CSV table of C-alpha atoms in Angstrom, one decimal:
chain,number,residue,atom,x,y,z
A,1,UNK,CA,2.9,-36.7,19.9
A,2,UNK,CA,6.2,-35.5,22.4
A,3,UNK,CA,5.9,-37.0,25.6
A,4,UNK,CA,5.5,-33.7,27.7
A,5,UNK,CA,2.6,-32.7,25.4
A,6,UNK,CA,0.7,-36.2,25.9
A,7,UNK,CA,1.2,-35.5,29.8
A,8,UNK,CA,-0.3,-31.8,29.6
A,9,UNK,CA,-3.2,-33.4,27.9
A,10,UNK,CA,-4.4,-36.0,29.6
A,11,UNK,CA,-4.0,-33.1,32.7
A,12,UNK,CA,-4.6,-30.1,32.3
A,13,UNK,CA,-6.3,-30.7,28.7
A,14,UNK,CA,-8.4,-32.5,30.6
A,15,UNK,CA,-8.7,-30.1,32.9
A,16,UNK,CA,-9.9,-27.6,31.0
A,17,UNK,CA,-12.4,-30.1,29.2
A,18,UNK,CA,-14.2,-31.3,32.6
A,19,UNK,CA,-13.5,-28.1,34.5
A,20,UNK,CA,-14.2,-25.4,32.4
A,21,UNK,CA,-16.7,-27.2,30.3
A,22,UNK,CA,-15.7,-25.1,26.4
A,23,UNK,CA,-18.7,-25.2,23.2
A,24,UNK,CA,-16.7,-27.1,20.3
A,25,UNK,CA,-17.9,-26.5,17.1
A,26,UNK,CA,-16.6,-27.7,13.5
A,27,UNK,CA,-14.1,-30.5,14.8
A,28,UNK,CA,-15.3,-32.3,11.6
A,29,UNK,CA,-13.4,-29.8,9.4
A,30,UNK,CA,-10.1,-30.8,11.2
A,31,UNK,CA,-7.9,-33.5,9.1
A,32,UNK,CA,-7.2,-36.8,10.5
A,33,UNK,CA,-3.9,-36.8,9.2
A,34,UNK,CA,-1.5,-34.6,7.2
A,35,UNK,CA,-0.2,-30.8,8.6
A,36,UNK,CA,-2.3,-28.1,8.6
A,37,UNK,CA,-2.2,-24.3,10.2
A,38,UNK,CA,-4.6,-23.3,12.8
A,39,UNK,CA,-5.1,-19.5,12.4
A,40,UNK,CA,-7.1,-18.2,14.9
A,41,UNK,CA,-8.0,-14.3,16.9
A,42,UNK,CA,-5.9,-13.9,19.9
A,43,UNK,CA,-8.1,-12.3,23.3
A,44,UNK,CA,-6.1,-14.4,25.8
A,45,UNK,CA,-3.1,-16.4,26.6
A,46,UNK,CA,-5.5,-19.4,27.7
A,47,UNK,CA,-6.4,-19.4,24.0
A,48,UNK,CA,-3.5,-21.6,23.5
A,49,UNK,CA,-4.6,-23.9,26.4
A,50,UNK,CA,-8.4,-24.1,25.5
A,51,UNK,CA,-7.0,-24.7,21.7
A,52,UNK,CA,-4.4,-27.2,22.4
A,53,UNK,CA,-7.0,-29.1,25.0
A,54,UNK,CA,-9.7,-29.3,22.2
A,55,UNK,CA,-7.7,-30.6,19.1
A,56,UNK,CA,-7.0,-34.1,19.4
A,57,UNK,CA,-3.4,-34.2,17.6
A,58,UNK,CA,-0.5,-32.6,18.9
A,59,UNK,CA,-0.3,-28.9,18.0
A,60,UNK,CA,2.8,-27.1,18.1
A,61,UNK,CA,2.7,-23.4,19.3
A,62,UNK,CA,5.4,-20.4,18.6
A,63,UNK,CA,7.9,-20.0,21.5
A,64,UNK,CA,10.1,-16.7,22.6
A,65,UNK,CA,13.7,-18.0,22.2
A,66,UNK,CA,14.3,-16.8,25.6
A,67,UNK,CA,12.6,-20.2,26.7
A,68,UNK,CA,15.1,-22.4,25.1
A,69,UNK,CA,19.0,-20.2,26.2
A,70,UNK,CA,18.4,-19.9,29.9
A,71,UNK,CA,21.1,-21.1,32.3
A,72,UNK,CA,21.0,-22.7,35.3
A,73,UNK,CA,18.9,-25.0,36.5
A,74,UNK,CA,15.5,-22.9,35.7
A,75,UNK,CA,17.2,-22.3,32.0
A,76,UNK,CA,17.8,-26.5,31.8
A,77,UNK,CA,14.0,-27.0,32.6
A,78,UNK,CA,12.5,-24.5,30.6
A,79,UNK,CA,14.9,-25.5,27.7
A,80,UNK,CA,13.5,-29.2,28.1
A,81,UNK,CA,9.8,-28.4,29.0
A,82,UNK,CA,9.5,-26.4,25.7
A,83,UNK,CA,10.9,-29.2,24.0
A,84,UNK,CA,9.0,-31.5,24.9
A,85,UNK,CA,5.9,-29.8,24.2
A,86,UNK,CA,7.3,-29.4,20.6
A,87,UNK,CA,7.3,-25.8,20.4
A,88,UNK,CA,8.8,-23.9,17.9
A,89,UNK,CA,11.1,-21.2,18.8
A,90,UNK,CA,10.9,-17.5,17.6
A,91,UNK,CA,13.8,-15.1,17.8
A,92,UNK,CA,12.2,-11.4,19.2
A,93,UNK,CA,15.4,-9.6,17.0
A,94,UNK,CA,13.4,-10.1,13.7
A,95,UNK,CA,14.7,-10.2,10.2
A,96,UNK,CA,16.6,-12.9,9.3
A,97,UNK,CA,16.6,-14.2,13.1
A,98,UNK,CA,13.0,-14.2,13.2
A,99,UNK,CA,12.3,-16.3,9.8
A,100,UNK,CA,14.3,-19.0,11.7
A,101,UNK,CA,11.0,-20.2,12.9
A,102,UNK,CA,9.0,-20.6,9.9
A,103,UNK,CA,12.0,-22.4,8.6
A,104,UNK,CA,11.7,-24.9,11.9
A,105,UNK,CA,7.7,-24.6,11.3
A,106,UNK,CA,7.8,-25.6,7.6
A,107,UNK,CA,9.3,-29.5,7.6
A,108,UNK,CA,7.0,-29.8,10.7
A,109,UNK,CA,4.2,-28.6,9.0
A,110,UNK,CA,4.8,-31.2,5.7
A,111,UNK,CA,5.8,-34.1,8.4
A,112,UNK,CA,2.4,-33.8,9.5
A,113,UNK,CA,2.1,-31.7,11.8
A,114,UNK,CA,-0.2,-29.0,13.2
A,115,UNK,CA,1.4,-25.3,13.5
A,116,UNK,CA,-0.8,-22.4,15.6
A,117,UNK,CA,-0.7,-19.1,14.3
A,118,UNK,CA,-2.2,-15.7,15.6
A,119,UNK,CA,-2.3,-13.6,12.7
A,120,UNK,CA,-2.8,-10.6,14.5
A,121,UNK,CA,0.5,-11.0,15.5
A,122,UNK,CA,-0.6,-9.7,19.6
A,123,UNK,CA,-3.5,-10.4,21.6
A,124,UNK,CA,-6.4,-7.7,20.6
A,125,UNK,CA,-6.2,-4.8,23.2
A,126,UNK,CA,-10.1,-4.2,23.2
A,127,UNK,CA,-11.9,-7.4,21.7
A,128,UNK,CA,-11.9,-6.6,17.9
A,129,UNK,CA,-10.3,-8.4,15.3
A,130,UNK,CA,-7.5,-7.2,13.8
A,131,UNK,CA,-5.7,-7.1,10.1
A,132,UNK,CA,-3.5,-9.9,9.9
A,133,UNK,CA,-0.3,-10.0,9.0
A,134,UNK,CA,0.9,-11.8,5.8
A,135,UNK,CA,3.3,-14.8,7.8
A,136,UNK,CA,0.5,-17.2,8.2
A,137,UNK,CA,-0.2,-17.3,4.2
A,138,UNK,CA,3.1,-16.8,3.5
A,139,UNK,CA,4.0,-20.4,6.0
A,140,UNK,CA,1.1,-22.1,5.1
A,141,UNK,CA,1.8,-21.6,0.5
A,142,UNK,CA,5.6,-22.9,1.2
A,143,UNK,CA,4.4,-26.0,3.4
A,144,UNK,CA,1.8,-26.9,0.9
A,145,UNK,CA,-0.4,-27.3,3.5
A,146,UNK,CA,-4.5,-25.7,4.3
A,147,UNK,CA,-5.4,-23.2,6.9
A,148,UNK,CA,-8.0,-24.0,9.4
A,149,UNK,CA,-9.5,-20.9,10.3
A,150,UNK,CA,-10.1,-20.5,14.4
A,151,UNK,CA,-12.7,-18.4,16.4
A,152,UNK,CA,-11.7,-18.2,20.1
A,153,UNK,CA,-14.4,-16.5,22.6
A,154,UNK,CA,-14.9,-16.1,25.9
A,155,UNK,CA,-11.0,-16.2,26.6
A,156,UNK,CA,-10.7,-13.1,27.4
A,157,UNK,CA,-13.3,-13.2,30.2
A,158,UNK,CA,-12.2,-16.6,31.5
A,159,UNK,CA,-8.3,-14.9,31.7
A,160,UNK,CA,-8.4,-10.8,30.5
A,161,UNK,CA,-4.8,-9.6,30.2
A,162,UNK,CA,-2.7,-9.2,33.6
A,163,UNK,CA,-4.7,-12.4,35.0
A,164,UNK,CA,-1.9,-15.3,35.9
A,165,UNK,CA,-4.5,-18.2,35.7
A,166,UNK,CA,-8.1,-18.6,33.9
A,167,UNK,CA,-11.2,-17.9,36.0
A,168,UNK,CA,-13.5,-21.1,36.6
A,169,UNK,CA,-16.3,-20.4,34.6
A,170,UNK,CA,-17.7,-23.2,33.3
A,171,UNK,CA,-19.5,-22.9,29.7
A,172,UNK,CA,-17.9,-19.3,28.9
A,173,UNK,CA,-15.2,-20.9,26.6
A,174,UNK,CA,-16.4,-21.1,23.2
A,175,UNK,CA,-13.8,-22.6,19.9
A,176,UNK,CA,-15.1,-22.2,16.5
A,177,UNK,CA,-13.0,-24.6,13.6
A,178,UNK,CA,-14.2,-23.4,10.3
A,179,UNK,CA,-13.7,-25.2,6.9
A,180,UNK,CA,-9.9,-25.6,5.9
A,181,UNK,CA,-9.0,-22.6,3.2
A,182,UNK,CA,-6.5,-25.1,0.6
A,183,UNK,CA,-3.7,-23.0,-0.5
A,184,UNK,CA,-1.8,-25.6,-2.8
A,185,UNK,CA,-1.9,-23.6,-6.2
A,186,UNK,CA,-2.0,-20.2,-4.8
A,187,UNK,CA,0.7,-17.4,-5.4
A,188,UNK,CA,3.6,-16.4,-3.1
A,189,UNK,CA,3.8,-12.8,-4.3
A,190,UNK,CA,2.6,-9.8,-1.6
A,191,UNK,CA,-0.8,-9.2,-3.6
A,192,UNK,CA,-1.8,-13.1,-3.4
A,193,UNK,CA,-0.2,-13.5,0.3
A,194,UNK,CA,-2.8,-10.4,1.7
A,195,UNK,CA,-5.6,-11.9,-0.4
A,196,UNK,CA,-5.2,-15.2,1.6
A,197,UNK,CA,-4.7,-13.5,4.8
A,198,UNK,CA,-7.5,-11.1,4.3
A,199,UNK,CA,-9.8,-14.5,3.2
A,200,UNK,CA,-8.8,-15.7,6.7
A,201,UNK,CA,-9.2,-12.9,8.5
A,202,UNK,CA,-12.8,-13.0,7.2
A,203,UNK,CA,-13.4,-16.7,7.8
A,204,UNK,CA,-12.6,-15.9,11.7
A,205,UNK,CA,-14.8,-12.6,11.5
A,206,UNK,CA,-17.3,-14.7,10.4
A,207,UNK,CA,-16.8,-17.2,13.4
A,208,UNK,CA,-16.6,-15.1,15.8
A,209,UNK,CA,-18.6,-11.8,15.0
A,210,UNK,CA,-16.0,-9.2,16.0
A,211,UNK,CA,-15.7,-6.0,15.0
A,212,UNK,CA,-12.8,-5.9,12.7
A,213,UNK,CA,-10.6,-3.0,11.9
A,214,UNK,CA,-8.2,-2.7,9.0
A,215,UNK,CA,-5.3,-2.2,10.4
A,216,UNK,CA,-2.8,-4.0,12.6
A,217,UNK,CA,-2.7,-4.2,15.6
A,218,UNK,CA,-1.0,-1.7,18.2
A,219,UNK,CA,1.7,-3.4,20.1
A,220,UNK,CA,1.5,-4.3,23.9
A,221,UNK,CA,4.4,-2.3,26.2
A,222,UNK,CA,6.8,-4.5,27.2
């Protein structure tokens, strides 16, 4: 586990833990070693803290590449804090830029590591659970490795959208881990790809009880 991630841990993981005081369910169903994708609804950006303070390995989220090229001394610490945390960096320009990720998420994932994916691909802009985009079967059928399906609630009440830090409610939190989907032996091709997403997409339905609508997403204004 990087340094800088063992240090936000035993802080503010801990933090979190004691503090805001989140329901864990299904940490039985996470592997004790090997890599494996967490693929959970997005309502929050504290769903990446309460996540990464309840699973006990190191998890390694997505990144904007803007994070790792600044300049100056702001651009040298956010370069270094972002490495340290192990995150993986994702080019905004898409195509071929953007697949650099899952190429830097893919020896990760079969060194052993845990990958977090939101395959909504934005946070929900109402509380209902998205179609899911085809990435996080498409990473997880290369890497050879299962998808644990992840139900986040109460994020989005502890931090809603504009909010710079999570409200102290304690008990509100609530992280569902549901029974890894094994993807060895499945099919690369579109129609198998959106049969695994939609199977994990239902999995997190399941978990958390949204509404879901079939269709993605709308995108957040810069």
């Amino acid at each position: 586990m990087p340094l800088i991630y063992t240090i936000g841990k035993l802080t503010v993981g801990t933090t979190l833990m004691v503090g805001w005081k989140p329901r864990i369910e299904g940490l039985e169903h996470l592997p004790k070693t090997g890599g494996a994708i967490f693929a959970g609804n997005h309502l929050s950006v504290a769903d990446e803290l309460f996540l990464g303070a309840a699973v006990p390995r190191h998890l390694a989220f997505w990144a904007k590449s803007d994070y790792f090229v600044g300049k100056g001394v702001k651009g040298f610490f956010s370069r270094k804090l972002m490495e340290g945390l192990g995150a993986i960096r994702v080019e905004r320009a898409g195509g071929r830029a953007a697949l650099t990720a899952f190429d830097a998420a893919i020896p990760a994932l079969k060194g052993g590591d845990f990958v977090a994916v939101y395959p909504e691909g934005t946070r929900s802009p109402d509380g209902k659970l998205y179609r899911g985009r085809t990435g996080v079967a498409r990473l997880a059928v290369a890497a050879g490795v299962p998808i644990i399906p992840v139900g986040m609630l109460g994020t989005d009440v502890v931090q809603p959208i504009g909010r710079l830090a999570p409200k102290l409610m304690r008990g509100t939190v609530t992280i569902k881990f549901g029974k890894p989907i094994e993807t060895i032996g499945r099919g690369d091709d579109r129609t198998s790809l959106r049969e695994l997403t939609d199977q994990v997409m239902g999995e997190i339905q399941r978990l958390t009880g949204q509404e879901y609508i079939p269709r993605y997403a709308p995108k957040r204004p810069e």
